[in-house]
Coordinates of C-alpha atoms in Angstrom, one line a residue:
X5 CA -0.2 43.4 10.2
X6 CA -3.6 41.7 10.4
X7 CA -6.8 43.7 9.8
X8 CA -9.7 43.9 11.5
X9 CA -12.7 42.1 10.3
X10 CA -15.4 43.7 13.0
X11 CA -18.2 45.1 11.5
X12 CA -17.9 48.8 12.1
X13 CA -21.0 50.8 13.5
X14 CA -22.6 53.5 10.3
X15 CA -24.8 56.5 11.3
X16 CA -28.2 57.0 9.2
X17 CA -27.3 59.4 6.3
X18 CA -23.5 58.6 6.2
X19 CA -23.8 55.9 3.4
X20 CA -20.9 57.3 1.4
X21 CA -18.5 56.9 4.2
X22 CA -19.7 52.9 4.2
X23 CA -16.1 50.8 4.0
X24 CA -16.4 47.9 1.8
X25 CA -15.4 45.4 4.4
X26 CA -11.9 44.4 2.1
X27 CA -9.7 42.7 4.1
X28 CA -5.9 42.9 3.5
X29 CA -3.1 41.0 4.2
X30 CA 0.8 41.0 3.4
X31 CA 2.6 37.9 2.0
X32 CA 6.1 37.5 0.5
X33 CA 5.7 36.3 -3.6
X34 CA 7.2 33.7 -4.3
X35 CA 7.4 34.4 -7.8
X36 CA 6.2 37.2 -10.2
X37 CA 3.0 38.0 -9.5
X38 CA 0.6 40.6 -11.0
X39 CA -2.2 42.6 -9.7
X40 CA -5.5 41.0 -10.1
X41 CA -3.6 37.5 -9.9
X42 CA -5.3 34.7 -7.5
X43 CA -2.5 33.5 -5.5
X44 CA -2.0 30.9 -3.1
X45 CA 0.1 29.6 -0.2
X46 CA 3.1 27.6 -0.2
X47 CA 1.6 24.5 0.9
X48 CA 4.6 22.3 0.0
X49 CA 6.4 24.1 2.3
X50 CA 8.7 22.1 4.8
X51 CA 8.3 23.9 7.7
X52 CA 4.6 23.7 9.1
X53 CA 5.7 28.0 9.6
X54 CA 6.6 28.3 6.3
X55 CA 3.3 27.3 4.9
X56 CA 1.5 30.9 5.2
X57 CA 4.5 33.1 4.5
X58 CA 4.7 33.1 0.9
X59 CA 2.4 32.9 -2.1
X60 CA 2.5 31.3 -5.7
X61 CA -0.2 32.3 -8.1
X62 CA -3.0 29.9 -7.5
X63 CA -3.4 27.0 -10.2
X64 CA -5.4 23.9 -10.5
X65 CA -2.5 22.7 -13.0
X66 CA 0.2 22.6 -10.6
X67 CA 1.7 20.1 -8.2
X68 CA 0.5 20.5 -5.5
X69 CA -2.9 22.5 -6.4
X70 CA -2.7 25.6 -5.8
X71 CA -5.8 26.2 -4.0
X72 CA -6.8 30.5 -4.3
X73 CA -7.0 32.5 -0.7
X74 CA -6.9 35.9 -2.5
X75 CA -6.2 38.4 -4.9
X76 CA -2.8 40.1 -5.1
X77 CA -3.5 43.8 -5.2
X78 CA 0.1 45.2 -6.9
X79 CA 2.7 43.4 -9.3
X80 CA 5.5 42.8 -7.4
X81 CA 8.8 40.4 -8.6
X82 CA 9.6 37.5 -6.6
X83 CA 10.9 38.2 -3.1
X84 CA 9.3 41.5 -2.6
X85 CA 5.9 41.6 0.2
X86 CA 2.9 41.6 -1.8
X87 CA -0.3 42.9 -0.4
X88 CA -3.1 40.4 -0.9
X89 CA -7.0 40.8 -0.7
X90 CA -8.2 37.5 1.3
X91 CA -11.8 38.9 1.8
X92 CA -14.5 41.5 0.1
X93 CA -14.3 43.8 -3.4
X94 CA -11.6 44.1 -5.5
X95 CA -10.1 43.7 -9.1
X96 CA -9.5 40.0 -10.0
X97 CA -8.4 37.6 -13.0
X98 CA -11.5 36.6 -14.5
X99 CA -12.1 34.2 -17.8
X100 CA -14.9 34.3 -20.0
X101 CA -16.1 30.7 -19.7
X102 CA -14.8 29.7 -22.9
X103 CA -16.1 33.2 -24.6
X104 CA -19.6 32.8 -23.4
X105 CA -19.2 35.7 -20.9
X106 CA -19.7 35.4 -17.3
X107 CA -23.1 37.3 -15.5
X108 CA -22.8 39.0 -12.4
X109 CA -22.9 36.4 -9.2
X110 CA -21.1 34.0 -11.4
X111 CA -19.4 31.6 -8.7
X112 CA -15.8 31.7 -9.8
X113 CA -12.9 28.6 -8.9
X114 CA -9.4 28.7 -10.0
X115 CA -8.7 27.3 -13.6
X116 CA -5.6 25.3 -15.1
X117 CA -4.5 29.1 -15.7
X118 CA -2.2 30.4 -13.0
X119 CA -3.3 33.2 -11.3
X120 CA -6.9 33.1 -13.3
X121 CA -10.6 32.3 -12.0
X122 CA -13.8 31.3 -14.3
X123 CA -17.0 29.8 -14.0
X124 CA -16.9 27.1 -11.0
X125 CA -18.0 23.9 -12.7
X126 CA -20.1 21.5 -10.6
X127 CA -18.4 18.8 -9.3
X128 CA -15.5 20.1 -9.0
X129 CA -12.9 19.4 -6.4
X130 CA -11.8 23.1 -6.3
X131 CA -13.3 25.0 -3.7
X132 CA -15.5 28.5 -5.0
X133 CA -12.8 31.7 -4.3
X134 CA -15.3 34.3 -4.9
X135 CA -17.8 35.9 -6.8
X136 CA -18.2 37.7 -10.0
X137 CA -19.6 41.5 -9.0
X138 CA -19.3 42.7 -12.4
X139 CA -20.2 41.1 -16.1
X140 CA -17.4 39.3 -18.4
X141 CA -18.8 40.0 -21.8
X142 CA -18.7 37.0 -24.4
X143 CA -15.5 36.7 -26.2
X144 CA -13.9 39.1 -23.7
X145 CA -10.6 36.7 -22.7
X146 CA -9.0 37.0 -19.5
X147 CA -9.5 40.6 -18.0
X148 CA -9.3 42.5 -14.3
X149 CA -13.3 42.6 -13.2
X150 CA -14.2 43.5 -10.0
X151 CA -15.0 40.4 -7.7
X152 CA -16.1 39.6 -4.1
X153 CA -13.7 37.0 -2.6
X154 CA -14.7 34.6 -0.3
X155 CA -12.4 34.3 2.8
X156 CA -10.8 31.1 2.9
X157 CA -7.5 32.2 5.6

């Protein structure tokens, strides 16, 4: 079922009650897919239908690209739903741009990894998927940091 993304209305003094506008969706994984992964539809699909059903973890290493819309929330084997994060705050797959570390509003695109975002590069043909809300520290790897995504779907 589709959420809402209205912008509900917040009475002075009530900050704590404040939602964190995360919008969530359900998909169907095709394939093993962890939380924190960046995943992507099945645009290879044959059926125009069939496009949107399903995600892969996203990768800019794969045939087709796998171009990210989200941020799978559980791990989940392939076949079961899957509930993904396709807009605002949530724990993501983030690299440390080659063990420099990331700072905080680091643009992040998908990498050659599947399932993991870094530093966008400029120039790049991959679209940004979100952004880094929390610092990568240098020489950290590959690790669940807490990210903005960028609605795409």
């Amino acid at each position: 079922m589709a959420t809402t993304s209205l912008i509900q209305y917040t009475a002075a003094g009530s900050a704590a009650d404040v939602m964190n506008r995360q919008q969530v969706e359900t998909f169907s994984a095709q394939e093993a897919i962890l939380a924190g992964d960046w995943v992507a539809f099945d645009y290879a699909a044959a059926a125009d239908g069939d496009v949107t059903l399903g995600v892969y973890k996203a990768d800019g290493n794969s045939t087709p690209v796998r171009t990210p819309m989200g941020v799978a929330l559980d791990a989940v084997a392939s076949g079961e739903l899957v509930r993904v994060c396709i807009s605002g705050v949530c724990d993501a797959l983030v690299s440390d741009n080659g063990g420099a570390g990331n700072a905080i509003g680091t643009l992040l695109q998908i990498t050659n990894t599947a399932g993991v975002a870094d530093l966008a590069a400029a120039g790049s043909a991959q679209p940004v998927c979100g952004v880094l809300a929390e610092v990568v520290a240098a020489a950290a790897g590959t690790t669940l940091k807490r990210v903005v995504v960028r609605k795409s779907f």
